[in-house]
Amino acid sequence: MEFTRRRFLSAASTVAVGAAGAVTMSGCGSDKKPAAASRSDAKDPELKLTVAARSPWMANQVALTRANTLFLGLPRFPGHETTPSVARRESDGSVAAFPGNTWNQWKAGDDGRNAFVYVNSVHIFADDTVWCVDQGGLRADSAPKELSTPKPGAQKIVQFDPRSGEALQVLRFGDDILPPGAQMNDLRIHGTTMYVTDSGLGALIVHDLSTGKTTRRLSGYKEMLGVTAPAPATAAPGKTQSKHKTPKSDMIELTRDGKWLYWAAPTGPFYRVATDVLRDTSVSDAQLATHVQHVADIPLSGGCAMDTLGNLYLSDIDNKRIVLMPPSGRKTVLAANTGLVSPDGSFLSAERRLYVPAPQTERTQLFGNPKDLTEKPFLIYSLPLPGEFDGVQLGNAVTGQS
């Protein structure tokens, strides 16, 4: 692994980690079990989604600093290859390439070592720096092998200063961590430990930001694989998904205390494992698999977020809605909007607003459409979280610190 490090701005947290708990989501990171509010049996009315930002480029990821500076992840999706890959909303409301230099200028044939090739995730934690996951190659289900196979060093994780755009560190891993076919998808951090999903082969990657030690876990295990996905309901009626290949382990969340790691393929189900067992290299993968717990089956989901009380917010693709799944496992519809087309990587801000991008990926030719049917601008929706909804107490943003 190559480890370029200038500084890491996050304050490390030391956490006392307990043993594996019950199969339910109860106790997942909160100081106490969320209590149901006193209410009637009638379901609360769904919350209203409003447009928070508009992007001239397809946007499938969103993240905000504590000061509400908004960043977007812009995938080089088939038909949308001309993109800066990452953008920032400026003070005048415009959306501009970030950091605004050679990082945004990759073109076919470049080595992609110090430029964005295919950014699949953008996230912000307690230190307010911007983390970008670059898969280093175009989609294997739509691009020729010479463009879909990452060149050496092209698949990487980059941390940026949100103001200056300075690259603070670049993480690159060897073939022992990223064998051929591996694709880093998304990441979460607690203290100095980073967890990454591999959606290409299906695996979890654990990286210690202090020591540089990295391990690859559960590679190819059934818990890391998705089930065969039907075509999204609005994509090319009567057709299959065409060439679209459903990702394996994709969505990832960490509880507030860092004790439980959750993950799922878009098709589900959600699983979780205690992070102390996951980090213990004396535990074999076969042994680790016995500690993995099935949490819940889910609707076809493009992304998710988790709050400090362990509630999951799922981006329901087929029904254009946000589904709230509390620790009890009972699902309820939080919000819906016909403009929420292919909802993807959501983000809960410090001000307790839930942001959800609508990249319209199901309208592309990759999903069997005769031509690209996406419409500009690409919208990012948001809603403020109330204190409780449908009898469920709602928490704050999980920042990677207890």
Coordinates of C-alpha atoms in Angstrom, one line a residue:
M1 CA 0.0 0.0 0.0
E2 CA 1.2 3.5 -0.8
F3 CA 0.4 5.9 1.9
T4 CA 0.8 9.7 1.2
R5 CA 0.0 11.6 4.3
R6 CA 0.3 15.3 5.1
R7 CA -2.0 15.5 8.0
F8 CA -5.1 13.9 9.3
L9 CA -7.4 16.5 10.8
S10 CA -9.8 14.2 12.6
A11 CA -9.6 13.9 16.4
A12 CA -9.1 10.2 17.3
S13 CA -11.6 8.6 19.6
T14 CA -10.9 5.7 22.0
V15 CA -13.9 3.5 22.3
A16 CA -14.5 0.6 24.6
V17 CA -15.9 -2.1 22.4
G18 CA -18.2 -4.8 23.6
A19 CA -19.1 -8.3 22.4
A20 CA -21.6 -9.1 19.7
G21 CA -25.2 -8.4 20.6
A22 CA -28.6 -9.4 19.6
V23 CA -29.7 -9.8 16.0
T24 CA -32.0 -6.8 16.2
M25 CA -30.7 -3.3 15.7
S26 CA -31.5 -2.2 19.2
G27 CA -28.6 -0.5 21.1
C28 CA -26.7 0.2 17.9
G29 CA -24.6 3.1 18.9
S30 CA -27.1 5.1 21.1
D31 CA -26.7 5.9 24.7
K32 CA -30.1 4.4 25.3
K33 CA -32.7 2.5 23.3
P34 CA -35.0 4.9 21.4
A35 CA -38.3 5.2 23.0
A36 CA -41.6 5.4 21.1
A37 CA -43.3 8.7 21.5
S38 CA -46.9 8.8 22.9
R39 CA -49.2 9.1 19.8
S40 CA -52.3 7.6 18.2
D41 CA -52.2 4.7 15.8
A42 CA -52.5 7.0 12.8
K43 CA -49.3 7.3 10.7
D44 CA -47.7 10.7 10.6
P45 CA -48.1 12.5 7.3
E46 CA -45.1 12.1 5.0
L47 CA -42.5 14.9 5.2
K48 CA -42.0 17.3 2.3
L49 CA -38.9 17.0 0.1
T50 CA -37.6 20.3 -1.4
V51 CA -34.9 20.9 -4.0
A52 CA -31.7 21.9 -2.1
A53 CA -29.3 22.1 -5.1
R54 CA -29.2 21.7 -8.9
S55 CA -26.2 20.3 -10.8
P56 CA -25.4 20.5 -14.5
W57 CA -23.7 17.1 -14.1
M58 CA -25.2 13.8 -13.0
A59 CA -24.8 13.7 -9.2
N60 CA -25.1 10.6 -7.1
Q61 CA -23.4 11.6 -3.9
V62 CA -23.8 14.6 -1.6
A63 CA -22.0 15.7 1.6
L64 CA -21.9 18.9 3.7
T65 CA -19.5 20.5 6.1
R66 CA -20.7 21.9 9.4
A67 CA -20.9 25.3 7.7
N68 CA -23.2 23.8 5.1
T69 CA -20.8 23.9 2.2
L70 CA -22.2 21.3 -0.1
F71 CA -20.1 18.9 -2.2
L72 CA -21.3 16.5 -4.9
G73 CA -20.0 13.3 -6.3
L74 CA -20.4 13.1 -10.1
P75 CA -20.0 9.6 -11.5
R76 CA -18.6 9.2 -15.0
F77 CA -21.7 7.1 -15.9
P78 CA -22.3 5.9 -19.4
G79 CA -23.5 8.8 -21.5
H80 CA -22.2 11.3 -18.8
E81 CA -18.4 10.9 -19.3
T82 CA -17.8 14.6 -19.5
T83 CA -17.8 15.6 -15.8
P84 CA -15.4 17.1 -13.3
S85 CA -16.2 14.1 -10.9
V86 CA -16.4 16.3 -7.8
A87 CA -18.1 19.7 -7.4
R88 CA -18.7 22.3 -4.6
R89 CA -21.5 24.7 -4.2
E90 CA -20.0 28.2 -4.1
S91 CA -21.3 31.2 -2.1
D92 CA -23.3 32.5 -5.0
G93 CA -25.2 29.2 -5.3
S94 CA -23.4 28.0 -8.4
V95 CA -21.9 24.5 -8.6
A96 CA -18.2 24.4 -9.7
A97 CA -15.5 21.7 -10.2
F98 CA -13.6 20.9 -7.0
P99 CA -10.7 21.3 -6.4
G100 CA -10.7 23.0 -9.8
N101 CA -7.4 21.8 -11.2
T102 CA -5.9 18.7 -12.8
W103 CA -7.8 16.5 -10.4
N104 CA -10.9 17.3 -12.5
Q105 CA -9.2 16.9 -15.9
W106 CA -8.9 13.2 -16.5
K107 CA -9.5 11.9 -20.1
A108 CA -9.4 8.5 -21.7
G109 CA -5.8 7.3 -22.0
D110 CA -4.5 9.1 -18.9
D111 CA -3.1 7.0 -16.1
G112 CA -5.6 8.5 -13.6
R113 CA -3.0 8.4 -10.7
N114 CA -3.6 12.0 -9.6
A115 CA -6.9 12.7 -11.3
F116 CA -10.5 11.6 -10.8
V117 CA -11.5 8.7 -13.0
Y118 CA -14.7 7.4 -11.6
V119 CA -15.7 8.9 -8.2
N120 CA -18.3 6.7 -6.5
S121 CA -18.5 8.3 -3.1
V122 CA -18.0 11.6 -1.4
H123 CA -18.3 11.9 2.4
I124 CA -17.5 14.3 5.2
F125 CA -16.9 13.4 8.9
A126 CA -16.2 15.3 12.1
D127 CA -13.1 17.1 10.9
D128 CA -15.0 18.6 7.9
T129 CA -12.5 17.3 5.3
V130 CA -13.8 15.8 2.1
W131 CA -13.1 12.2 1.4
C132 CA -13.5 10.9 -2.2
V133 CA -13.5 7.3 -3.3
D134 CA -12.2 6.9 -6.9
Q135 CA -12.7 3.4 -8.4
G136 CA -10.0 4.3 -11.0
G137 CA -11.7 2.8 -14.0
L138 CA -15.0 3.2 -15.9
R139 CA -17.9 0.8 -15.4
A140 CA -17.0 -2.7 -16.5
D141 CA -20.6 -3.3 -17.7
S142 CA -20.4 -0.5 -20.3
A143 CA -16.7 0.4 -21.0
P144 CA -14.0 -1.5 -22.9
K145 CA -11.5 -3.4 -20.7
E146 CA -8.7 -0.9 -21.4
L147 CA -10.9 1.8 -19.7
S148 CA -12.6 -0.3 -17.1
T149 CA -9.4 -1.8 -15.7
P150 CA -7.7 0.7 -13.3
K151 CA -4.2 1.6 -14.2
P152 CA -1.6 1.3 -11.3
G153 CA -2.5 3.7 -8.6
A154 CA -5.7 5.0 -10.2
Q155 CA -8.0 3.4 -7.7
K156 CA -7.6 5.5 -4.6
I157 CA -9.1 7.4 -1.7
V158 CA -8.3 11.1 -1.4
Q159 CA -8.8 13.5 1.5
F160 CA -9.2 17.2 0.6
D161 CA -9.2 20.4 2.5
P162 CA -12.8 21.8 1.8
R163 CA -11.7 25.4 1.5
S164 CA -8.3 25.3 -0.3
G165 CA -8.8 22.1 -2.2
E166 CA -5.4 20.8 -1.1
A167 CA -5.1 17.1 -1.3
L168 CA -4.2 16.2 2.3
Q169 CA -3.6 12.5 1.8
V170 CA -4.0 9.8 -0.9
L171 CA -4.5 6.2 0.0
R172 CA -3.6 3.5 -2.5
F173 CA -3.7 -0.3 -1.8
G174 CA -1.9 -3.2 -3.4
D175 CA -3.3 -6.3 -5.0
D176 CA -3.6 -8.1 -1.6
I177 CA -6.3 -5.5 -0.7
L178 CA -7.6 -4.7 -4.1
P179 CA -7.3 -7.8 -6.3
P180 CA -8.3 -7.7 -10.0
G181 CA -12.0 -6.9 -10.1
A182 CA -12.2 -5.1 -6.8
Q183 CA -14.0 -1.8 -6.8
M184 CA -14.0 0.4 -3.7
N185 CA -17.5 1.8 -3.3
D186 CA -18.0 3.8 -0.1
L187 CA -16.4 4.4 3.3
R188 CA -17.1 5.3 6.9
I189 CA -14.6 6.4 9.6
H190 CA -14.7 6.1 13.4
G191 CA -11.7 7.6 15.2
T192 CA -8.7 6.5 13.2
T193 CA -10.3 3.4 11.6
M194 CA -11.6 3.5 8.1
Y195 CA -14.1 0.9 6.7
V196 CA -14.6 0.5 3.0
T197 CA -17.0 -1.7 0.9
D198 CA -15.8 -3.4 -2.2
S199 CA -18.7 -3.7 -4.6
G200 CA -16.8 -5.4 -7.4
L201 CA -15.9 -8.7 -5.7
G202 CA -17.7 -8.2 -2.4
A203 CA -15.6 -7.6 0.7
L204 CA -14.9 -5.2 3.6
I205 CA -11.6 -3.3 3.8
V206 CA -10.4 -2.1 7.2
H207 CA -7.6 0.5 7.3
D208 CA -5.9 2.0 10.3
L209 CA -5.2 5.7 9.5
S210 CA -2.6 5.9 12.3
T211 CA -0.5 2.8 11.4
G212 CA -1.3 2.3 7.8
K213 CA -2.2 -1.4 8.5
T214 CA -4.9 -2.6 6.1
T215 CA -6.9 -5.9 6.0
R216 CA -9.3 -7.4 3.5
R217 CA -12.2 -9.3 5.1
L218 CA -15.0 -11.7 3.9
S219 CA -13.9 -11.5 0.3
G220 CA -16.6 -13.2 -1.8
Y221 CA -18.6 -14.5 1.1
K222 CA -22.3 -14.8 0.5
E223 CA -22.9 -12.0 3.0
M224 CA -21.1 -9.6 0.7
L225 CA -23.1 -10.5 -2.4
G226 CA -26.3 -9.1 -3.7
V227 CA -29.2 -11.0 -5.1
T228 CA -30.2 -10.7 -8.7
A229 CA -32.0 -7.4 -9.1
P230 CA -35.1 -6.7 -11.3
A231 CA -35.0 -3.7 -13.5
P232 CA -36.1 -0.5 -11.7
A233 CA -39.9 -0.1 -12.3
T234 CA -39.5 3.0 -14.4
A235 CA -36.6 1.8 -16.6
A236 CA -37.5 0.8 -20.1
P237 CA -40.8 -1.0 -19.6
G238 CA -40.8 -4.7 -20.4
K239 CA -37.0 -4.7 -20.8
T240 CA -34.3 -6.2 -18.6
Q241 CA -31.5 -4.2 -17.0
S242 CA -29.6 -4.6 -20.3
K243 CA -25.9 -4.6 -19.4
H244 CA -26.2 -3.2 -15.9
K245 CA -24.4 -5.2 -13.3
T246 CA -25.7 -5.0 -9.8
P247 CA -23.0 -4.1 -7.3
K248 CA -22.1 -6.4 -4.4
S249 CA -21.4 -4.9 -0.9
D250 CA -22.2 -1.3 -1.5
M251 CA -24.0 0.7 1.2
I252 CA -22.1 1.1 4.5
E253 CA -22.9 2.7 7.9
L254 CA -21.3 2.8 11.3
T255 CA -23.1 3.3 14.6
R256 CA -22.4 6.4 16.6
D257 CA -20.1 4.5 19.0
G258 CA -18.3 2.7 16.3
K259 CA -19.2 -0.7 17.7
W260 CA -21.3 -2.0 14.8
L261 CA -20.6 -1.9 11.0
Y262 CA -23.7 -2.2 8.7
W263 CA -23.6 -3.0 5.0
A264 CA -25.8 -4.1 2.1
A265 CA -25.9 -4.6 -1.6
P266 CA -28.5 -2.4 -3.3
T267 CA -30.8 -5.5 -3.4
G268 CA -30.2 -6.2 0.3
P269 CA -30.3 -7.6 2.8
F270 CA -28.6 -5.4 5.4
Y271 CA -26.0 -7.2 7.6
R272 CA -24.0 -6.1 10.5
V273 CA -20.9 -7.2 12.5
A274 CA -19.2 -6.1 15.7
T275 CA -16.2 -4.0 14.7
D276 CA -14.0 -5.4 17.5
V277 CA -14.3 -8.9 15.9
L278 CA -13.9 -7.4 12.4
R279 CA -10.6 -5.8 13.4
D280 CA -9.3 -8.8 15.2
T281 CA -6.8 -10.4 12.7
S282 CA -6.6 -13.5 14.8
V283 CA -10.2 -14.3 13.8
S284 CA -10.3 -16.0 10.4
D285 CA -12.8 -15.0 7.8
A286 CA -14.6 -18.3 8.3
Q287 CA -14.9 -17.5 12.0
L288 CA -15.8 -13.9 11.3
A289 CA -18.7 -15.0 9.1
T290 CA -20.3 -16.7 12.0
H291 CA -20.5 -13.3 13.8
V292 CA -22.3 -11.6 10.9
Q293 CA -25.9 -10.9 11.7
H294 CA -28.8 -10.5 9.2
V295 CA -30.5 -7.2 10.1
A296 CA -33.4 -6.8 7.6
D297 CA -34.5 -7.3 4.0
I298 CA -34.8 -4.0 2.2
P299 CA -36.4 -2.5 -0.9
L300 CA -34.1 -2.0 -3.9
S301 CA -32.0 0.9 -2.6
G302 CA -29.5 3.3 -4.1
G303 CA -28.1 4.6 -0.8
C304 CA -28.7 5.2 2.8
A305 CA -27.8 7.2 5.9
M306 CA -27.8 6.4 9.6
D307 CA -28.4 8.7 12.6
T308 CA -27.1 8.6 16.1
L309 CA -30.1 6.6 17.4
G310 CA -29.5 3.8 14.8
N311 CA -32.2 4.7 12.4
L312 CA -31.5 3.9 8.8
Y313 CA -32.8 6.1 5.9
L314 CA -33.1 4.0 2.7
S315 CA -33.3 5.5 -0.8
D316 CA -36.2 3.3 -2.3
I317 CA -35.5 3.3 -6.0
D318 CA -38.7 1.7 -7.4
N319 CA -41.1 3.8 -5.3
K320 CA -39.2 7.2 -5.4
R321 CA -39.3 7.5 -1.6
I322 CA -37.2 7.5 1.6
V323 CA -37.9 4.6 3.9
L324 CA -37.2 5.0 7.6
M325 CA -36.1 1.8 9.3
P326 CA -35.6 2.2 13.0
P327 CA -33.8 -0.4 15.3
S328 CA -37.0 -2.3 15.7
G329 CA -36.9 -3.1 12.0
R330 CA -40.3 -1.7 11.3
K331 CA -40.3 0.2 8.1
T332 CA -42.3 3.4 7.4
V333 CA -42.3 5.9 4.5
L334 CA -40.6 9.1 5.6
A335 CA -41.1 11.0 2.3
A336 CA -41.8 10.5 -1.4
N337 CA -41.5 12.7 -4.5
T338 CA -42.0 11.8 -8.2
G339 CA -38.7 13.7 -8.9
L340 CA -36.7 11.3 -6.7
V341 CA -35.5 9.3 -9.7
S342 CA -32.9 6.7 -8.8
P343 CA -32.2 8.1 -5.3
D344 CA -28.7 7.4 -4.3
G345 CA -26.0 8.3 -1.6
S346 CA -27.8 10.4 1.0
F347 CA -26.2 12.4 3.8
L348 CA -27.4 13.7 7.2
S349 CA -26.0 17.2 7.9
A350 CA -25.0 18.8 11.2
E351 CA -28.2 20.7 11.1
R352 CA -30.2 17.5 10.9
R353 CA -31.3 17.9 7.3
L354 CA -31.4 14.7 5.2
Y355 CA -30.0 15.3 1.6
V356 CA -30.8 12.8 -1.2
P357 CA -29.5 13.1 -4.8
A358 CA -31.6 12.0 -7.7
P359 CA -29.1 11.0 -10.5
Q360 CA -31.7 9.5 -12.8
T361 CA -29.4 6.5 -13.6
E362 CA -32.4 4.3 -14.5
R363 CA -33.1 6.6 -17.4
T364 CA -29.8 5.9 -19.1
Q365 CA -29.1 3.4 -21.9
L366 CA -27.4 1.1 -19.4
F367 CA -30.9 0.2 -18.2
G368 CA -32.3 -0.8 -21.6
N369 CA -33.5 2.6 -22.7
P370 CA -33.2 3.3 -26.5
K371 CA -31.4 6.6 -25.6
D372 CA -30.4 8.6 -22.6
L373 CA -33.6 10.0 -21.1
T374 CA -32.1 12.0 -18.2
E375 CA -33.1 15.6 -17.8
K376 CA -30.9 18.5 -16.6
P377 CA -30.4 19.9 -14.1
F378 CA -29.9 17.0 -11.8
L379 CA -31.6 17.6 -8.5
I380 CA -30.6 17.1 -4.9
Y381 CA -33.5 17.0 -2.5
S382 CA -33.6 17.6 1.3
L383 CA -35.9 17.7 4.3
P384 CA -35.4 18.7 7.9
L385 CA -35.7 15.9 10.4
P386 CA -38.3 16.3 13.2
G387 CA -37.6 15.1 16.7
E388 CA -39.8 12.1 16.0
F389 CA -41.7 10.5 13.2
D390 CA -44.4 7.9 13.3
G391 CA -43.5 7.1 16.9
V392 CA -39.8 6.8 16.2
Q393 CA -37.3 9.2 17.8
L394 CA -34.9 10.6 15.2
G395 CA -31.2 11.3 16.0
N396 CA -28.4 13.5 14.7
A397 CA -25.7 13.0 12.2
V398 CA -23.1 10.3 12.8
T399 CA -19.7 12.0 12.5
G400 CA -17.2 9.3 13.3
Q401 CA -16.7 10.5 16.9
S402 CA -18.5 9.0 19.9

